[in-house]
Structure formats: C-alpha cells, structure tokens
Amino acid sequence: MINSLLSLSTGDVLTIFNSAFFILGGIAVFMVGMNMMGASLETAAGKSMRRLMAKATKNRFIGVGTGAAITAIVNSSAATTVMIVGFVNVGLMTLAQAASVIMGANIGTTISAFVMALSSAGGQFSVAAVFALIAFIGFVLTLVGKNDKIKRIGNIFEGIGLIFVGLHVMSGAVGELMDEGSEVGQAVAQMFIALGNGVDVLTWQIPVLFILGALLTAAMQSSAALTAIVISLASKGLISLQMAMCIILGANVGTCLTSLISSMGASVNAKRTAMVHLLFNVAGCFIFIWPVAFAGKYIAQFLGSFIADTEWQIALFHMVFNLLTTAVLLPFINYLVKLACLFVPDKKGDTESAEEYDLLDKRLLKTPAIAVGQARKEILHMGKEAYDNYKRALNMLLTGDLSEKEKFAETEKHINDYNSYISSFLVKLSLEDLAETDEKKVSSFYHVTSDIERIGDYAENIVEYAEKMSETNAKFSEHAAAEIQEMDSHLSELYKLVAATFSEIDLKYMTDVEREEQATDDMCGKMQDAHLRRMTEGACTAEAGAIYLQLAINMERIGDHMHNIANSVKSYAHK
C-alpha cells in the first residue's frame, strides 16, 4: 500500500488533493445546509417547541419523544443536548427529565442517516439534482419573499437542498478517487482494505475504527457530518458495514464533547447533564461493541439478506443501535443520574437555589423561542422585586421604621444589575434568527426593563422622603396617611393586573388596567387639592406637606410606568 502511494505521479497526487478539497467543501456545504434548515425549522416551530419542552417534564417516555422530535427539527443531537444543558442550568428542567430527553435526542439524530442514504440513490434519476433545484427555489423565495414566513420557508428549502448538494459533492469526490481503477483508486482501496474492508474486521481494527470515529466527531462536533462521510465511502464500496458500525459507535461517544464543553462554567446540575449524555452513550457503545466485535459478520449478513445497499444498512443499524440502547437504559435512568452525581459532586457550600442559576444562560440563545419565554419570566421577577421594594419604601415612610433600609439598598442594586444583565441578554437575543412575533417581544422588553428600573428609582425617592421625615420628626396627619394608603391600594391592584397582562400575554385585563391607572391619576389630583386645603387651614407642617406632595407625584409616575408595561403587550398579543 505504501509503495503504491509513493509511486504515484504528480497528476495522481493532484487528483488526491482535488478530491480531498472537494470532500472538505462538501462537508462545509452539508453543515451550512444542516444549520440553515435546523435554525429555520426551529424558529418556525417556536411555540411547538415550547409546548414540547413543557410536556417533557411529565414522564420519561414523553421526554424521550420530545428529545427525538426536537432533534429531528434542529437536525443535531449535539445541539439538542447543548439546549438541555442550558435548560437545566436555568432551572427549566430537572436532571432526571433532561436524561430522558437526551436519550430521545440520540434517536432523533438517526433521521439524518436515512436522509444521507436517500441522497446516495443511484440510477438515471438523481435525488441530489432534484434537491439542488429545491435549494434554488428556496434561494429565490428568500430574495422575492415579502414577509418573514415566505423567507423562512425559502431558508428551509435552501437548507434541505444544500444538505443533498453537499452529500453529492462528497460522494463525487470519493468517486473521483476510485475512477476506472486508476493507481490512485487502487492505492486508496488498499488503504481501506488494511483498515478492515475485507470479509471480516480484525479484532485489533475495532478499537482503531472506534477511536477514529470518536476523534473525527469530536473534531467536527457533528456525528451527522461523520455519518455523511461514512455513507459516501460506503456508497463507493470503500468501507464495509462492519467498519461503519465501529465508526458509528465511536461517533456516538465523540458527539458528547460538544455538551461537555457547553457545560463548562455552568451549574453543577448542568455539568451532570453533560455527564449523563456521556455515560449513556458510553454504556450503549459498551453494550453493542461485543456483538459487533464477535458477530459483526453475521449482523452484516442478516441486514444484507433484505437490504442490498450498504448505505441503507448503515442507516438502519444507526437507528436500531440507538433504539435498543434507549430501551435497555431507560429503566435505569435514575441510576445514570446517581452515577453522574458521583462523577460531578456538589461543590462545598453549593446549593441549587434559583439565585445561583445563570438565569438567562447564553446556551438558551440556541433556542430563541424558549429564550424569549425565559426572558419574560426574568423580567416578571425583576418587576416583582421593584414592586416589593416600593412597598418596603412606603412602609418605612408611613411607620418611620428604617430597619429595612439596608435590605432596600441591596434589592435596589440587584434591580439595577438585573436591568443591565437582561438588557445585555436581549441584545444578544435580538441578533438571533427570531420569528416576527418574537422580534416584537424582544423589542418591547427593552422598554419594559427600563420602566421597571424607573419604578425602582421612584421607590428610592420614597426612602429618601422617609429619611427626611425621620430626621425632622415630621408626621403625616391621619387624613394624609389615609389618602396615601388609598393611592397605594390602586397601585397594588394595578400591579396585579399589569403582571397578569404581561405574563399571560392577554389583553382581557386592559380595561381594568386603564381604570386603575386613571384612578391613580385622579388620586394624585385629589391629594394635591387636599394638600393645599390643609396648608391653608394650617393643619399640615411645611416639612410633611412638601414630602406629601412629592410622594403623590412619585406614586402617580409609578402608575404610569406600570401602565406602560401593560401597553407593551399590545404590539404582539393576539387580538
């Protein structure tokens, strides 16, 4: 084999380089197509994906189905696993729930192998040619489409077409190497025969092929890309089914690298999720490596008895392997979780409280539709903190007890930090491929966080008023205190209505929102009139009166910002 390679002419060497470059280019086109189609389908199916993720928390069987469905949509088990790591990191999913979804992801990725096998269909009818036309149609739709829906359909068509074009380029490059029994073809054939393309795979060749599959998948961060190469080689007779089985087993372990990398810097449970992925795939490979090693020839003969093409045999083996691995290991899912906990123990003093989560994890950006929903939850949480701080400030003002001043300051700082953090996340999210409705949501969220931050600022003003009252020993009259409490009751009711409107994205509360907001405006005017009357009658001190008047204006403005938050929903809520 080595002598054959050394004796090649300059033209033969150039042929090898040309084919290698085309194979690499084919991989690039294939990956671009996969990413384009997956991203577009994911965006189009945003609501469906959110519903699927909600159902995944019910039981392990639904979790497996959810993982398979999402992976079929995004066309990558690695991408799905990275999403799951992000969900666990922000507390959207428990470790046990994540484990079942990961098992399903391994099943969903087998669809890619059947797509690749279809692309290798021979004869005068070229499947690749049809999909090349589909890619062009998609390209035209993205150019002439007048709305996002048509352009997204175009992107899906373009992505599907590019997948087949990339596979066709790879297959053609491999065919060039084997053209008409050339010296290049003979040398390459001898190389693959040395690796096991004979009647049987030798024992020493099994770990070599397994490690090769794991390393190549880890390098490309895509088992689908390696499967595409394997099927292209198989279509030209360069590798046998037994070789392919060993490589695919290795690819299943190599694909875990992506999730392991994604878990770096995440919570302990997120790291455990990546470990569950690794343990599941290693266990599956350990179970299957023995029949492949000792009965691979008979498995190949059995599949060959009813499927002629090696490509389709590879695709079927890939699916059966993942189905059986899931069926065997699903009952032991709790043990996998416990084992992952042993490998990734709790840090000293570590607790899995919500405060410790990176609540808007950047991994969520891989699923924009879910990231938008999580951003809404965090904005609601920020709003609750601002409202609680307002109530804390008002209580200090009315009672003169400033013992919660330090707690107020900590919360106010957290609100400001939260505002910066959420705003930064929204900037990153706005750069993703969002559905039209989600774009409107993200745009409105910027204004909502600003409104919440301003509510916090007005609460800070109220604390300052409380400090002045304490310093001067000023007191509100009974009538003034009653009016302040009446204003507060309207603000409290307004907050409940606004929170419901924003969380449920439902405009049915807007009539009540408008009523309460108008009540705060009216109450502000009533308080100003009452202040003037008491000043005229001498029933109010100058210090208390000035603070009372400023308080009325601040409370009315808090109501305005709450009203703005409710109004923000109008831009994207279903009418």
Coordinates of C-alpha atoms in Angstrom, one line a residue:
M1 CA 0.0 0.0 0.0
I2 CA 2.8 2.4 1.0
N3 CA 4.8 1.6 -2.2
S4 CA 1.7 2.3 -4.3
L5 CA 1.2 5.7 -2.7
L6 CA 4.9 6.6 -3.1
S7 CA 4.9 5.6 -6.8
L8 CA 2.0 8.0 -7.7
S9 CA 2.6 10.6 -10.4
T10 CA 2.3 14.3 -10.0
G11 CA -1.1 14.2 -11.7
D12 CA -2.3 11.4 -9.3
V13 CA -1.2 13.4 -6.3
L14 CA -3.1 16.5 -7.6
T15 CA -6.2 14.2 -8.0
I16 CA -5.9 13.2 -4.4
F17 CA -5.6 16.9 -3.3
N18 CA -8.5 17.9 -5.5
S19 CA -10.7 15.2 -4.1
A20 CA -9.8 16.0 -0.6
F21 CA -10.6 19.6 -1.1
F22 CA -14.0 18.7 -2.6
I23 CA -14.7 16.4 0.3
L24 CA -14.0 19.2 2.8
G25 CA -16.1 21.6 0.7
G26 CA -18.9 19.1 0.6
I27 CA -18.8 18.8 4.4
A28 CA -18.9 22.6 4.6
V29 CA -22.0 22.8 2.3
F30 CA -23.6 20.0 4.2
M31 CA -23.1 21.7 7.6
V32 CA -24.3 25.0 6.3
G33 CA -27.5 23.3 4.9
M34 CA -28.0 21.5 8.2
N35 CA -27.6 24.7 10.3
M36 CA -29.8 26.7 7.9
M37 CA -32.6 24.2 7.9
G38 CA -32.4 23.5 11.6
A39 CA -32.5 27.2 12.6
S40 CA -35.4 28.0 10.2
L41 CA -37.4 25.0 11.4
E42 CA -36.7 25.8 15.0
T43 CA -37.8 29.4 14.5
A44 CA -40.9 28.4 12.7
A45 CA -41.8 25.8 15.3
G46 CA -41.0 28.1 18.3
K47 CA -44.4 27.6 20.0
S48 CA -44.5 23.9 19.3
M49 CA -41.0 23.5 20.8
R50 CA -42.1 25.4 24.0
R51 CA -45.1 23.0 24.3
L52 CA -42.9 20.0 23.7
M53 CA -40.5 21.2 26.4
A54 CA -43.4 21.6 28.8
K55 CA -44.6 18.1 28.1
A56 CA -41.1 16.7 28.6
T57 CA -41.4 17.3 32.3
K58 CA -44.4 14.9 32.7
N59 CA -42.7 11.5 32.4
R60 CA -39.6 9.8 30.9
F61 CA -41.4 8.4 27.9
I62 CA -42.7 11.8 26.8
G63 CA -39.2 13.1 27.5
V64 CA -37.8 10.5 25.0
G65 CA -40.3 11.5 22.4
T66 CA -39.6 15.2 23.0
G67 CA -35.9 14.7 22.6
A68 CA -36.4 12.8 19.3
A69 CA -38.8 15.4 17.9
I70 CA -36.6 18.4 18.8
T71 CA -33.5 16.7 17.4
A72 CA -35.4 15.9 14.2
I73 CA -36.3 19.6 13.9
V74 CA -32.8 21.0 14.6
N75 CA -31.0 18.1 12.9
S76 CA -28.4 17.7 15.6
S77 CA -28.3 15.7 18.8
A78 CA -25.3 17.8 20.0
A79 CA -27.4 21.0 19.5
T80 CA -30.3 19.5 21.4
T81 CA -28.0 18.4 24.3
V82 CA -26.5 21.8 24.5
M83 CA -30.0 23.2 24.8
I84 CA -30.8 20.8 27.5
V85 CA -27.7 21.8 29.4
G86 CA -28.9 25.4 29.2
F87 CA -32.4 24.4 30.4
V88 CA -31.1 22.6 33.4
N89 CA -28.7 25.4 34.1
V90 CA -31.6 27.9 34.4
G91 CA -33.9 25.5 36.3
L92 CA -36.4 24.9 33.5
M93 CA -35.8 21.1 33.7
T94 CA -34.6 18.7 36.3
L95 CA -31.6 16.3 35.8
A96 CA -33.8 13.2 35.5
Q97 CA -36.1 14.9 33.0
A98 CA -33.0 16.0 31.0
A99 CA -31.7 12.5 30.9
S100 CA -34.8 11.1 29.1
V101 CA -34.7 14.0 26.6
I102 CA -31.1 13.2 25.9
M103 CA -32.0 9.6 25.2
G104 CA -34.6 10.7 22.7
A105 CA -32.1 13.1 21.1
N106 CA -30.0 10.0 20.1
I107 CA -33.0 8.5 18.4
G108 CA -33.9 11.7 16.6
T109 CA -30.4 12.1 15.1
T110 CA -30.9 8.8 13.2
I111 CA -33.2 10.5 10.8
S112 CA -30.1 12.3 9.3
A113 CA -28.6 8.9 8.3
F114 CA -31.7 8.0 6.3
V115 CA -31.6 11.3 4.6
M116 CA -28.0 10.7 3.7
A117 CA -28.8 7.2 2.4
L118 CA -31.5 8.6 0.2
S119 CA -29.0 11.1 -1.3
S120 CA -26.9 8.2 -2.5
A121 CA -29.7 6.7 -4.6
G122 CA -28.2 5.8 -7.9
G123 CA -29.7 5.3 -11.4
Q124 CA -30.7 7.8 -14.0
F125 CA -33.0 9.6 -11.5
S126 CA -30.8 11.8 -9.4
V127 CA -32.2 12.6 -6.0
A128 CA -29.4 15.2 -5.5
A129 CA -30.4 17.0 -8.7
V130 CA -34.0 17.4 -7.5
F131 CA -32.8 18.8 -4.2
A132 CA -30.4 21.1 -5.9
L133 CA -33.4 22.5 -7.7
I134 CA -35.2 22.8 -4.3
A135 CA -32.2 24.8 -3.0
F136 CA -32.5 27.2 -5.9
I137 CA -36.3 27.6 -5.3
G138 CA -35.5 28.3 -1.7
F139 CA -32.9 30.9 -2.7
V140 CA -35.5 32.6 -5.0
L141 CA -38.1 32.6 -2.2
T142 CA -35.7 34.4 0.2
L143 CA -35.0 37.0 -2.4
V144 CA -38.5 37.8 -3.5
G145 CA -40.4 36.9 -0.3
K146 CA -42.4 39.9 1.0
N147 CA -42.7 38.6 4.6
D148 CA -40.8 36.6 7.1
K149 CA -42.9 33.5 6.7
I150 CA -42.1 33.1 3.0
K151 CA -38.4 33.9 3.6
R152 CA -38.3 31.3 6.3
I153 CA -39.9 28.7 4.1
G154 CA -37.2 29.6 1.5
N155 CA -34.5 29.1 4.1
I156 CA -35.9 25.7 4.9
F157 CA -35.9 24.7 1.2
E158 CA -32.4 26.1 0.7
G159 CA -31.1 24.3 3.7
I160 CA -32.6 20.9 2.7
G161 CA -31.2 21.4 -0.8
L162 CA -27.7 22.3 0.4
I163 CA -27.6 19.1 2.5
F164 CA -28.1 17.0 -0.6
V165 CA -25.7 19.1 -2.7
G166 CA -23.0 18.8 0.0
L167 CA -23.5 15.0 0.2
H168 CA -23.4 14.8 -3.6
V169 CA -20.1 16.8 -3.7
M170 CA -18.6 14.4 -1.1
S171 CA -19.8 11.3 -3.0
G172 CA -18.5 12.7 -6.3
A173 CA -15.1 13.4 -4.8
V174 CA -14.9 9.9 -3.3
G175 CA -15.8 8.5 -6.7
E176 CA -13.1 10.6 -8.4
L177 CA -10.5 8.8 -6.2
M178 CA -11.8 5.4 -7.4
D179 CA -12.3 6.3 -11.1
E180 CA -11.7 3.5 -13.6
G181 CA -9.3 1.5 -11.5
S182 CA -6.6 4.2 -11.5
E183 CA -3.4 3.9 -9.5
V184 CA -4.9 6.4 -7.0
G185 CA -8.0 4.3 -6.7
Q186 CA -6.0 1.1 -6.2
A187 CA -3.9 2.8 -3.5
V188 CA -6.9 4.2 -1.6
A189 CA -8.7 0.9 -1.9
Q190 CA -5.7 -0.9 -0.4
M191 CA -5.6 1.6 2.4
F192 CA -9.2 0.9 3.4
I193 CA -8.7 -2.8 3.0
A194 CA -5.9 -2.5 5.5
L195 CA -8.4 -0.9 7.9
G196 CA -10.8 -3.7 7.6
N197 CA -12.7 -3.6 4.3
G198 CA -12.4 -7.3 3.9
V199 CA -14.7 -10.3 4.7
D200 CA -14.4 -9.5 8.4
V201 CA -13.0 -6.8 10.7
L202 CA -10.0 -8.0 12.6
T203 CA -10.0 -7.7 16.4
W204 CA -7.2 -5.1 16.5
Q205 CA -9.0 -3.0 13.9
I206 CA -12.2 -2.5 16.1
P207 CA -10.7 -0.1 18.7
V208 CA -8.8 1.7 15.9
L209 CA -12.1 2.4 14.0
F210 CA -13.9 3.2 17.2
I211 CA -11.3 5.8 18.3
L212 CA -11.2 7.2 14.7
G213 CA -15.0 7.7 14.8
A214 CA -14.8 9.4 18.3
L215 CA -11.9 11.7 17.4
L216 CA -13.3 12.8 14.0
T217 CA -16.8 13.5 15.5
A218 CA -15.2 15.5 18.4
A219 CA -13.1 17.5 15.9
M220 CA -16.1 18.3 13.6
Q221 CA -18.6 18.5 16.6
S222 CA -21.1 16.7 14.5
S223 CA -21.9 13.0 14.3
A224 CA -24.1 13.7 11.3
A225 CA -21.2 15.1 9.3
L226 CA -19.1 11.9 10.0
T227 CA -22.1 9.7 9.2
A228 CA -22.4 11.5 5.9
I229 CA -18.7 10.8 5.1
V230 CA -19.2 7.1 6.2
I231 CA -22.2 6.7 3.9
S232 CA -20.4 8.4 1.0
L233 CA -17.4 6.0 1.4
A234 CA -19.8 3.0 1.7
S235 CA -21.6 4.0 -1.5
K236 CA -18.4 3.6 -3.4
G237 CA -17.5 0.3 -1.7
L238 CA -14.6 1.7 0.2
I239 CA -15.8 0.6 3.6
S240 CA -17.9 -2.3 4.7
L241 CA -20.9 -2.3 7.1
Q242 CA -18.7 -3.8 9.9
M243 CA -16.3 -0.9 9.6
A244 CA -19.2 1.6 9.5
M245 CA -20.7 0.0 12.7
C246 CA -17.4 0.5 14.6
I247 CA -17.0 4.1 13.4
I248 CA -20.6 5.0 14.3
L249 CA -20.2 3.6 17.8
G250 CA -17.2 5.8 18.2
A251 CA -19.1 8.8 16.8
N252 CA -21.8 8.4 19.5
V253 CA -19.1 8.9 22.1
G254 CA -17.3 11.7 20.2
T255 CA -20.5 13.8 20.0
C256 CA -20.6 14.1 23.8
L257 CA -17.6 16.5 23.6
T258 CA -19.9 19.4 22.5
S259 CA -22.2 19.0 25.5
L260 CA -19.2 18.7 27.9
I261 CA -17.7 21.9 26.5
S262 CA -21.1 23.7 26.8
S263 CA -21.4 22.7 30.5
M264 CA -18.1 24.5 31.4
G265 CA -18.9 27.4 33.7
A266 CA -22.5 26.2 34.3
S267 CA -24.2 25.0 37.4
V268 CA -23.4 21.6 38.9
N269 CA -26.6 20.1 37.6
A270 CA -25.8 21.3 34.1
K271 CA -22.4 19.6 34.3
R272 CA -24.2 16.5 35.4
T273 CA -26.5 16.7 32.4
A274 CA -23.5 16.6 30.1
M275 CA -22.1 13.7 32.2
V276 CA -25.4 11.8 31.8
H277 CA -25.1 12.2 28.0
L278 CA -21.6 10.8 28.1
L279 CA -22.5 7.9 30.4
F280 CA -25.5 7.0 28.3
N281 CA -23.5 6.9 25.1
V282 CA -20.5 5.1 26.6
A283 CA -22.9 2.5 28.1
G284 CA -24.7 2.0 24.8
C285 CA -21.4 1.5 23.0
F286 CA -20.1 -0.9 25.6
I287 CA -23.3 -3.0 25.2
F288 CA -23.1 -3.0 21.4
I289 CA -19.3 -3.3 20.9
W290 CA -19.3 -7.0 21.9
P291 CA -21.9 -8.2 19.3
V292 CA -20.2 -6.0 16.7
A293 CA -16.8 -7.5 17.6
F294 CA -17.7 -11.1 17.7
A295 CA -20.8 -11.3 15.4
G296 CA -20.4 -8.3 13.1
K297 CA -20.1 -10.6 10.1
Y298 CA -23.4 -12.2 10.9
I299 CA -25.1 -8.9 11.6
A300 CA -23.9 -7.7 8.2
Q301 CA -25.1 -10.9 6.5
F302 CA -28.5 -10.6 8.2
L303 CA -29.0 -7.0 7.2
G304 CA -27.7 -7.8 3.7
S305 CA -30.4 -10.5 3.3
F306 CA -33.2 -8.0 2.9
I307 CA -31.3 -4.6 2.2
A308 CA -29.0 -4.6 -0.7
D309 CA -27.3 -1.2 -0.3
T310 CA -24.7 -0.7 2.4
E311 CA -25.8 2.9 2.9
W312 CA -29.3 1.8 3.9
Q313 CA -27.8 -0.9 6.1
I314 CA -25.7 1.7 7.9
A315 CA -28.8 4.0 8.4
L316 CA -30.8 1.0 9.8
F317 CA -28.0 -0.1 12.1
H318 CA -27.7 3.5 13.4
M319 CA -31.4 3.6 14.3
V320 CA -31.6 0.1 15.8
F321 CA -28.5 0.8 17.9
N322 CA -30.0 4.0 19.4
L323 CA -33.5 2.5 19.8
L324 CA -32.2 -0.6 21.6
T325 CA -29.8 1.4 23.8
T326 CA -32.6 3.7 24.9
A327 CA -34.9 0.7 25.5
V328 CA -32.2 -1.0 27.7
L329 CA -31.1 2.0 29.7
L330 CA -34.4 3.9 30.1
P331 CA -35.5 1.8 33.1
F332 CA -32.1 2.6 34.7
I333 CA -32.3 6.4 34.2
N334 CA -32.2 7.1 37.9
Y335 CA -29.1 5.1 38.3
L336 CA -27.5 7.1 35.5
V337 CA -28.4 10.3 37.3
K338 CA -26.9 9.0 40.6
L339 CA -23.7 7.9 38.8
A340 CA -23.5 11.4 37.2
C341 CA -23.8 12.9 40.7
L342 CA -20.9 10.7 41.9
F343 CA -18.7 11.9 39.0
V344 CA -19.8 15.6 39.5
P345 CA -20.2 16.1 43.2
D346 CA -21.7 19.2 44.8
K347 CA -19.3 22.0 45.5
K348 CA -18.6 22.9 49.1
G349 CA -21.5 25.0 50.2
D350 CA -23.2 24.7 46.9
T351 CA -27.0 24.9 46.8
E352 CA -29.2 24.6 43.7
S353 CA -31.3 27.7 44.6
A354 CA -32.8 29.8 41.9
E355 CA -30.5 32.7 42.8
E356 CA -27.4 30.6 41.9
Y357 CA -28.6 29.9 38.4
D358 CA -27.3 31.8 35.5
L359 CA -31.0 32.6 34.8
L360 CA -30.5 33.8 31.2
D361 CA -27.9 31.3 30.2
K362 CA -26.3 32.1 26.8
R363 CA -27.0 28.4 25.8
L364 CA -30.7 29.4 25.6
L365 CA -29.8 31.5 22.6
K366 CA -29.6 28.3 20.6
T367 CA -33.4 28.1 21.1
P368 CA -34.5 31.7 20.6
A369 CA -38.2 30.9 21.1
I370 CA -37.6 29.4 24.5
A371 CA -35.0 32.2 25.3
V372 CA -37.8 34.8 24.7
G373 CA -40.1 33.0 27.2
Q374 CA -37.3 32.8 29.8
A375 CA -36.5 36.5 29.3
R376 CA -40.2 37.2 30.0
K377 CA -40.0 35.2 33.3
E378 CA -36.9 37.1 34.4
I379 CA -38.5 40.4 33.6
L380 CA -41.5 39.4 35.7
H381 CA -39.2 38.5 38.5
M382 CA -37.4 41.9 38.2
G383 CA -40.8 43.6 38.3
K384 CA -41.8 41.8 41.4
E385 CA -38.6 42.9 43.1
A386 CA -39.2 46.5 42.1
Y387 CA -42.8 46.3 43.4
D388 CA -41.7 44.7 46.7
N389 CA -39.1 47.5 47.1
Y390 CA -41.7 50.1 46.5
K391 CA -43.9 48.5 49.3
R392 CA -40.9 48.3 51.5
A393 CA -40.1 52.0 51.0
L394 CA -43.7 53.1 51.6
N395 CA -43.8 51.1 54.8
M396 CA -40.7 52.9 56.0
L397 CA -42.2 56.2 55.2
L398 CA -45.6 55.6 56.9
T399 CA -44.2 53.9 60.1
G400 CA -40.9 55.7 60.5
D401 CA -39.1 52.4 60.9
L402 CA -36.0 52.4 58.8
S403 CA -34.7 49.0 59.8
E404 CA -35.2 47.6 56.3
K405 CA -33.1 50.4 54.7
E406 CA -30.2 48.0 54.1
K407 CA -32.4 45.3 52.6
F408 CA -33.9 48.0 50.3
A409 CA -30.5 49.1 49.2
E410 CA -29.4 45.6 48.4
T411 CA -32.6 45.0 46.4
E412 CA -32.2 48.3 44.5
K413 CA -28.7 47.4 43.5
H414 CA -29.9 44.0 42.4
I415 CA -32.6 45.6 40.3
N416 CA -30.1 47.8 38.5
D417 CA -27.7 44.9 37.9
Y418 CA -30.6 42.8 36.7
N419 CA -31.6 45.6 34.3
S420 CA -28.1 45.6 32.8
Y421 CA -27.9 41.8 32.7
I422 CA -31.3 41.3 31.0
S423 CA -30.6 44.2 28.5
S424 CA -27.3 42.6 27.6
F425 CA -29.1 39.2 27.0
L426 CA -31.8 40.9 24.9
V427 CA -29.1 42.5 22.7
K428 CA -27.6 39.0 22.0
L429 CA -31.1 37.5 21.5
S430 CA -32.1 40.2 19.0
L431 CA -29.1 39.1 16.8
E432 CA -30.6 35.6 16.5
D433 CA -33.0 34.5 13.8
L434 CA -36.3 35.3 15.5
A435 CA -39.9 34.8 14.4
E436 CA -41.7 38.1 13.6
T437 CA -43.7 38.0 16.9
D438 CA -40.6 37.2 19.0
E439 CA -38.8 40.2 17.4
K440 CA -41.7 42.4 18.6
K441 CA -41.5 40.9 22.0
V442 CA -37.7 41.4 22.4
S443 CA -38.1 45.0 21.1
S444 CA -40.8 45.7 23.7
F445 CA -38.8 44.0 26.5
Y446 CA -36.1 46.8 26.3
H447 CA -38.7 49.4 27.3
V448 CA -40.3 47.2 29.9
T449 CA -37.0 46.7 31.8
S450 CA -36.4 50.4 31.6
D451 CA -39.9 51.1 33.1
I452 CA -39.2 48.6 35.9
E453 CA -35.9 50.2 36.7
R454 CA -37.6 53.6 36.9
I455 CA -40.2 52.2 39.4
G456 CA -37.2 51.2 41.5
D457 CA -35.8 54.7 41.2
Y458 CA -39.1 56.3 42.4
A459 CA -39.1 53.8 45.3
E460 CA -35.6 55.1 46.1
N461 CA -37.0 58.6 46.3
I462 CA -39.6 57.4 48.8
V463 CA -36.9 56.1 51.0
E464 CA -35.2 59.5 50.9
Y465 CA -38.5 61.0 52.0
A466 CA -38.7 58.6 54.9
E467 CA -35.2 59.6 56.0
K468 CA -36.1 63.3 55.9
M469 CA -39.3 62.6 57.9
S470 CA -37.2 60.7 60.5
E471 CA -34.6 63.5 60.7
T472 CA -37.2 66.3 61.2
N473 CA -39.6 64.2 63.3
A474 CA -42.3 65.1 60.8
K475 CA -45.6 63.2 60.8
F476 CA -48.4 62.9 58.3
S477 CA -51.9 63.7 59.6
E478 CA -54.5 60.9 59.7
H479 CA -56.2 62.2 56.6
A480 CA -52.9 62.4 54.7
A481 CA -51.9 58.9 55.7
A482 CA -55.4 57.6 54.7
E483 CA -55.0 59.2 51.3
I484 CA -51.6 57.7 50.8
Q485 CA -52.9 54.3 51.6
E486 CA -55.8 54.8 49.2
M487 CA -53.3 55.7 46.4
D488 CA -51.3 52.6 47.4
S489 CA -54.3 50.4 47.1
H490 CA -54.9 51.5 43.5
L491 CA -51.2 50.9 42.7
S492 CA -51.3 47.5 44.3
E493 CA -54.3 46.5 42.2
L494 CA -52.7 48.0 39.1
Y495 CA -49.6 45.9 39.7
K496 CA -51.6 42.7 39.9
L497 CA -53.4 43.5 36.6
V498 CA -50.2 44.5 34.8
A499 CA -48.3 41.4 35.9
A500 CA -51.2 39.2 34.7
T501 CA -51.3 41.0 31.3
F502 CA -47.6 40.7 30.8
S503 CA -47.2 37.1 32.0
E504 CA -50.3 35.7 30.2
I505 CA -49.9 38.0 27.1
D506 CA -53.6 38.6 27.3
L507 CA -55.4 41.9 26.7
K508 CA -58.5 41.0 28.6
Y509 CA -57.2 42.8 31.7
M510 CA -56.6 46.1 29.8
T511 CA -60.0 47.6 30.7
D512 CA -59.2 47.1 34.4
V513 CA -55.7 48.4 33.9
E514 CA -56.9 51.6 32.3
R515 CA -59.4 52.0 35.1
E516 CA -56.8 51.7 37.9
E517 CA -54.3 53.8 36.1
Q518 CA -56.9 56.6 35.7
A519 CA -57.7 56.1 39.4
T520 CA -54.0 56.8 40.3
D521 CA -54.1 60.0 38.2
D522 CA -57.4 61.1 39.8
M523 CA -56.0 60.3 43.3
C524 CA -52.8 62.3 42.6
G525 CA -55.0 65.3 41.8
K526 CA -57.1 64.7 44.9
M527 CA -54.0 64.5 47.1
Q528 CA -52.7 67.8 45.7
D529 CA -56.1 69.5 46.4
A530 CA -56.2 68.1 49.9
H531 CA -52.6 69.3 50.5
L532 CA -53.5 72.9 49.5
R533 CA -56.5 72.8 51.7
R534 CA -54.6 71.5 54.7
M535 CA -51.8 74.1 54.2
T536 CA -54.4 76.9 54.0
E537 CA -56.1 75.6 57.2
G538 CA -52.7 75.2 58.9
A539 CA -53.3 71.5 59.6
C540 CA -50.1 70.4 58.0
T541 CA -46.4 71.2 58.7
A542 CA -44.3 72.6 55.8
E543 CA -41.8 69.6 56.0
A544 CA -44.5 66.9 55.9
G545 CA -46.5 68.9 53.3
A546 CA -43.6 69.2 50.9
I547 CA -42.8 65.4 51.2
Y548 CA -46.5 64.5 50.8
L549 CA -46.8 66.5 47.6
Q550 CA -43.6 64.9 46.1
L551 CA -44.8 61.5 47.2
A552 CA -48.1 61.9 45.4
I553 CA -46.3 62.8 42.1
N554 CA -43.9 59.8 42.5
M555 CA -46.7 57.3 43.2
E556 CA -48.6 58.6 40.1
R557 CA -45.5 58.2 38.0
I558 CA -45.0 54.6 39.3
G559 CA -48.6 54.0 38.0
D560 CA -47.6 55.5 34.6
H561 CA -44.7 53.1 34.2
M562 CA -46.9 50.1 35.2
H563 CA -49.3 51.2 32.6
N564 CA -46.5 51.3 30.0
I565 CA -45.6 47.7 30.8
A566 CA -49.2 46.6 30.1
N567 CA -49.4 48.6 26.9
S568 CA -46.2 46.9 25.6
V569 CA -48.1 43.7 25.2
K570 CA -50.4 45.3 22.6
S571 CA -47.6 45.2 20.0
Y572 CA -47.6 41.4 19.8
A573 CA -50.6 40.0 21.7
H574 CA -53.2 38.1 19.6
K575 CA -56.2 40.4 19.0

